Amino acid sequence: MAAKTNVNPALIKYSSEKKWYVLYVKSRTEKKVLERMEKFQYEVFLPLIKTMRQWSDRRKQVLVPLFNGYMFAHISPDDFTGIRMIEGVVNFVSVEGKYATIRNEQIETIRTFIETGYHMESVAGDFAPGEKVKITFGPLKDCEGELLDVQNEKHFIVRIDAINQILKVSVPANYLQKVKVVNGE
């Protein structure tokens, strides 16, 4: 599996205010937007997964974005205006009037999913909240998420709330452990 990321330490503007922000981009232009952002030396992450595509004359394995129309930028608020001017960027995703941010741990979890080769797909839909769980064994050990469904005791589904997307990852149910929720958090 592959993920495209650009980190050029010599050219990145460093700031203590840098966070991972979620960008909404025109669908099917994610790779072009990634190239444009890299040209301006922004640190970006576009999770890509391999999938088979069928055309009338052939089948081919291609890299496609895990989240259609979304990508992540590790930036400071000083970069907002410049990024909005990049062709293909629609806007920053916002939640309750604030730009959505993703914790470093969540970005690393997505990278781990991709690198380990677990079967993944982005699942559309609005699901009811479930129990918090943690993976206790294997390459995704200590990754936490929300258990939304168990099918044949193999499906662990991780919700990433800030972009309202869901990763569906196939993990044996005996690798899961309930996480105690303290004070409703």
Tab-separated table of C-alpha atoms in Angstrom:
chain	number	residue	atom	x	y	z
A	1	MET	CA	0.000	0.000	0.000
A	2	ALA	CA	1.208	3.523	-0.557
A	3	ALA	CA	0.797	6.935	0.930
A	4	LYS	CA	2.111	10.069	-0.654
A	5	THR	CA	3.694	12.500	1.726
A	6	ASN	CA	6.124	15.347	1.301
A	7	VAL	CA	8.386	16.457	4.103
A	8	ASN	CA	11.360	18.574	3.094
A	9	PRO	CA	12.822	19.823	6.391
A	10	ALA	CA	14.991	22.432	4.672
A	11	LEU	CA	12.014	24.171	3.090
A	12	ILE	CA	9.138	23.750	5.552
A	13	LYS	CA	8.190	26.757	7.648
A	14	TYR	CA	8.386	25.667	11.275
A	15	SER	CA	5.857	26.903	13.778
A	16	SER	CA	4.707	25.741	17.168
A	17	GLU	CA	1.160	26.297	15.890
A	18	LYS	CA	1.384	23.630	13.175
A	19	LYS	CA	-1.460	21.139	13.179
A	20	TRP	CA	-2.877	18.627	10.743
A	21	TYR	CA	-5.851	20.278	9.033
A	22	VAL	CA	-8.398	18.525	6.838
A	23	LEU	CA	-8.818	19.930	3.343
A	24	TYR	CA	-11.791	19.397	1.091
A	25	VAL	CA	-10.631	19.250	-2.530
A	26	LYS	CA	-12.418	18.708	-5.818
A	27	SER	CA	-13.133	15.011	-6.215
A	28	ARG	CA	-10.794	13.166	-8.582
A	29	THR	CA	-8.214	15.971	-8.395
A	30	GLU	CA	-6.556	14.872	-5.152
A	31	LYS	CA	-3.245	13.848	-6.772
A	32	LYS	CA	-3.020	17.083	-8.781
A	33	VAL	CA	-3.744	19.159	-5.669
A	34	LEU	CA	-1.050	17.174	-3.849
A	35	GLU	CA	1.477	18.058	-6.577
A	36	ARG	CA	0.527	21.744	-6.436
A	37	MET	CA	0.828	21.841	-2.649
A	38	GLU	CA	4.208	20.091	-2.782
A	39	LYS	CA	5.358	22.689	-5.301
A	40	PHE	CA	4.751	25.337	-2.616
A	41	GLN	CA	6.559	23.168	-0.032
A	42	TYR	CA	3.556	22.407	2.172
A	43	GLU	CA	3.707	19.231	4.252
A	44	VAL	CA	0.785	17.178	2.991
A	45	PHE	CA	-0.570	13.661	3.394
A	46	LEU	CA	-2.812	11.965	0.864
A	47	PRO	CA	-3.566	8.389	1.955
A	48	LEU	CA	-3.609	6.162	-1.126
A	49	ILE	CA	-4.711	2.532	-1.345
A	50	LYS	CA	-4.411	-0.067	-4.102
A	51	THR	CA	-7.622	-1.246	-5.672
A	52	MET	CA	-8.644	-3.123	-8.816
A	53	ARG	CA	-10.488	-1.120	-11.462
A	54	GLN	CA	-12.407	-2.688	-14.322
A	55	TRP	CA	-12.585	-1.089	-17.744
A	56	SER	CA	-14.384	-2.562	-20.732
A	57	ASP	CA	-11.148	-4.047	-22.102
A	58	ARG	CA	-9.004	-4.699	-19.023
A	59	ARG	CA	-8.569	-4.821	-15.247
A	60	LYS	CA	-5.825	-2.851	-13.584
A	61	GLN	CA	-4.593	-2.243	-10.053
A	62	VAL	CA	-4.506	1.506	-9.349
A	63	LEU	CA	-3.772	3.817	-6.421
A	64	VAL	CA	-6.811	5.783	-5.295
A	65	PRO	CA	-7.374	8.161	-2.374
A	66	LEU	CA	-8.659	6.457	0.757
A	67	PHE	CA	-10.938	9.454	1.373
A	68	ASN	CA	-12.385	10.823	-1.859
A	69	GLY	CA	-12.169	14.598	-1.869
A	70	TYR	CA	-10.086	14.894	1.307
A	71	MET	CA	-6.425	15.297	2.170
A	72	PHE	CA	-4.402	16.517	5.139
A	73	ALA	CA	-1.993	19.449	5.495
A	74	HIS	CA	0.398	19.973	8.423
A	75	ILE	CA	0.394	23.759	8.554
A	76	SER	CA	0.067	26.822	10.730
A	77	PRO	CA	-2.780	29.356	10.515
A	78	ASP	CA	-0.424	31.649	8.546
A	79	ASP	CA	-0.748	29.210	5.624
A	80	PHE	CA	-4.570	29.246	5.339
A	81	THR	CA	-4.826	31.996	2.711
A	82	GLY	CA	-2.109	30.544	0.490
A	83	ILE	CA	-3.615	27.075	0.553
A	84	ARG	CA	-7.100	28.339	-0.315
A	85	MET	CA	-5.622	29.884	-3.462
A	86	ILE	CA	-4.276	26.551	-4.759
A	87	GLU	CA	-6.307	25.294	-7.698
A	88	GLY	CA	-8.496	22.355	-6.671
A	89	VAL	CA	-8.702	23.241	-2.974
A	90	VAL	CA	-12.348	23.887	-2.127
A	91	ASN	CA	-11.943	24.813	1.538
A	92	PHE	CA	-10.877	23.622	4.943
A	93	VAL	CA	-13.295	21.203	6.578
A	94	SER	CA	-14.903	22.846	9.579
A	95	VAL	CA	-16.699	21.425	12.589
A	96	GLU	CA	-18.825	23.736	14.740
A	97	GLY	CA	-17.320	26.818	13.100
A	98	LYS	CA	-13.679	25.772	13.601
A	99	TYR	CA	-11.314	24.236	11.078
A	100	ALA	CA	-11.141	20.489	11.651
A	101	THR	CA	-7.815	19.206	12.921
A	102	ILE	CA	-6.527	15.675	13.215
A	103	ARG	CA	-4.193	14.600	15.998
A	104	ASN	CA	-0.745	13.337	14.986
A	105	GLU	CA	-1.702	9.945	16.426
A	106	GLN	CA	-4.644	9.657	14.034
A	107	ILE	CA	-2.448	10.516	11.038
A	108	GLU	CA	0.046	7.872	12.188
A	109	THR	CA	-2.788	5.352	12.603
A	110	ILE	CA	-3.867	5.919	9.002
A	111	ARG	CA	-0.250	5.525	7.855
A	112	THR	CA	0.046	2.306	9.873
A	113	PHE	CA	-3.142	0.916	8.316
A	114	ILE	CA	-1.796	1.614	4.840
A	115	GLU	CA	1.712	0.291	5.515
A	116	THR	CA	0.534	-2.961	7.125
A	117	GLY	CA	-1.561	-3.898	4.119
A	118	TYR	CA	-4.816	-4.485	5.988
A	119	HIS	CA	-7.816	-4.488	3.685
A	120	MET	CA	-9.440	-1.065	3.917
A	121	GLU	CA	-12.171	0.877	2.248
A	122	SER	CA	-13.822	4.173	2.959
A	123	VAL	CA	-17.401	3.515	4.016
A	124	ALA	CA	-19.979	6.235	3.480
A	125	GLY	CA	-22.762	6.689	5.946
A	126	ASP	CA	-23.815	8.108	9.235
A	127	PHE	CA	-23.469	5.470	11.934
A	128	ALA	CA	-24.621	5.541	15.540
A	129	PRO	CA	-21.790	5.734	18.067
A	130	GLY	CA	-20.642	2.452	19.659
A	131	GLU	CA	-18.098	1.250	22.159
A	132	LYS	CA	-14.524	2.517	22.250
A	133	VAL	CA	-12.091	-0.307	21.511
A	134	LYS	CA	-8.355	-0.841	21.307
A	135	ILE	CA	-6.440	-3.350	19.179
A	136	THR	CA	-4.341	-5.478	21.524
A	137	PHE	CA	-2.209	-7.518	19.133
A	138	GLY	CA	-0.442	-7.236	15.782
A	139	PRO	CA	0.963	-4.287	13.848
A	140	LEU	CA	-1.966	-2.059	14.856
A	141	LYS	CA	-1.477	-2.761	18.563
A	142	ASP	CA	-2.685	0.133	20.777
A	143	CYS	CA	-4.680	1.829	17.987
A	144	GLU	CA	-8.033	2.984	19.360
A	145	GLY	CA	-11.301	3.534	17.589
A	146	GLU	CA	-15.017	3.105	17.778
A	147	LEU	CA	-16.506	-0.326	17.182
A	148	LEU	CA	-19.411	0.179	14.837
A	149	ASP	CA	-19.975	-3.333	13.558
A	150	VAL	CA	-18.733	-6.895	13.952
A	151	GLN	CA	-19.353	-9.205	11.006
A	152	ASN	CA	-18.178	-12.805	11.294
A	153	GLU	CA	-16.045	-11.581	14.208
A	154	LYS	CA	-13.558	-9.974	11.808
A	155	HIS	CA	-14.430	-6.344	11.223
A	156	PHE	CA	-13.044	-3.534	13.337
A	157	ILE	CA	-14.350	-0.177	12.134
A	158	VAL	CA	-12.508	3.029	13.039
A	159	ARG	CA	-14.332	6.357	12.912
A	160	ILE	CA	-12.346	9.519	12.211
A	161	ASP	CA	-14.894	12.106	13.325
A	162	ALA	CA	-13.299	15.305	12.053
A	163	ILE	CA	-13.894	14.372	8.409
A	164	ASN	CA	-16.964	12.215	8.969
A	165	GLN	CA	-15.336	9.262	7.234
A	166	ILE	CA	-14.953	5.705	8.424
A	167	LEU	CA	-12.134	3.227	7.907
A	168	LYS	CA	-13.250	-0.384	7.851
A	169	VAL	CA	-10.342	-2.620	8.821
A	170	SER	CA	-10.468	-6.409	8.976
A	171	VAL	CA	-9.070	-7.503	12.357
A	172	PRO	CA	-9.980	-10.633	14.379
A	173	ALA	CA	-12.401	-9.784	17.179
A	174	ASN	CA	-10.169	-11.456	19.766
A	175	TYR	CA	-7.611	-8.694	19.078
A	176	LEU	CA	-10.054	-6.120	20.459
A	177	GLN	CA	-10.426	-4.830	23.990
A	178	LYS	CA	-13.019	-2.427	25.369
A	179	VAL	CA	-11.674	0.954	26.444
A	180	LYS	CA	-13.146	2.354	29.628
A	181	VAL	CA	-14.742	5.742	29.063
A	182	VAL	CA	-14.048	8.258	31.835
A	183	ASN	CA	-16.447	11.212	32.355
A	184	GLY	CA	-18.094	10.737	28.967
A	185	GLU	CA	-14.886	11.357	26.975
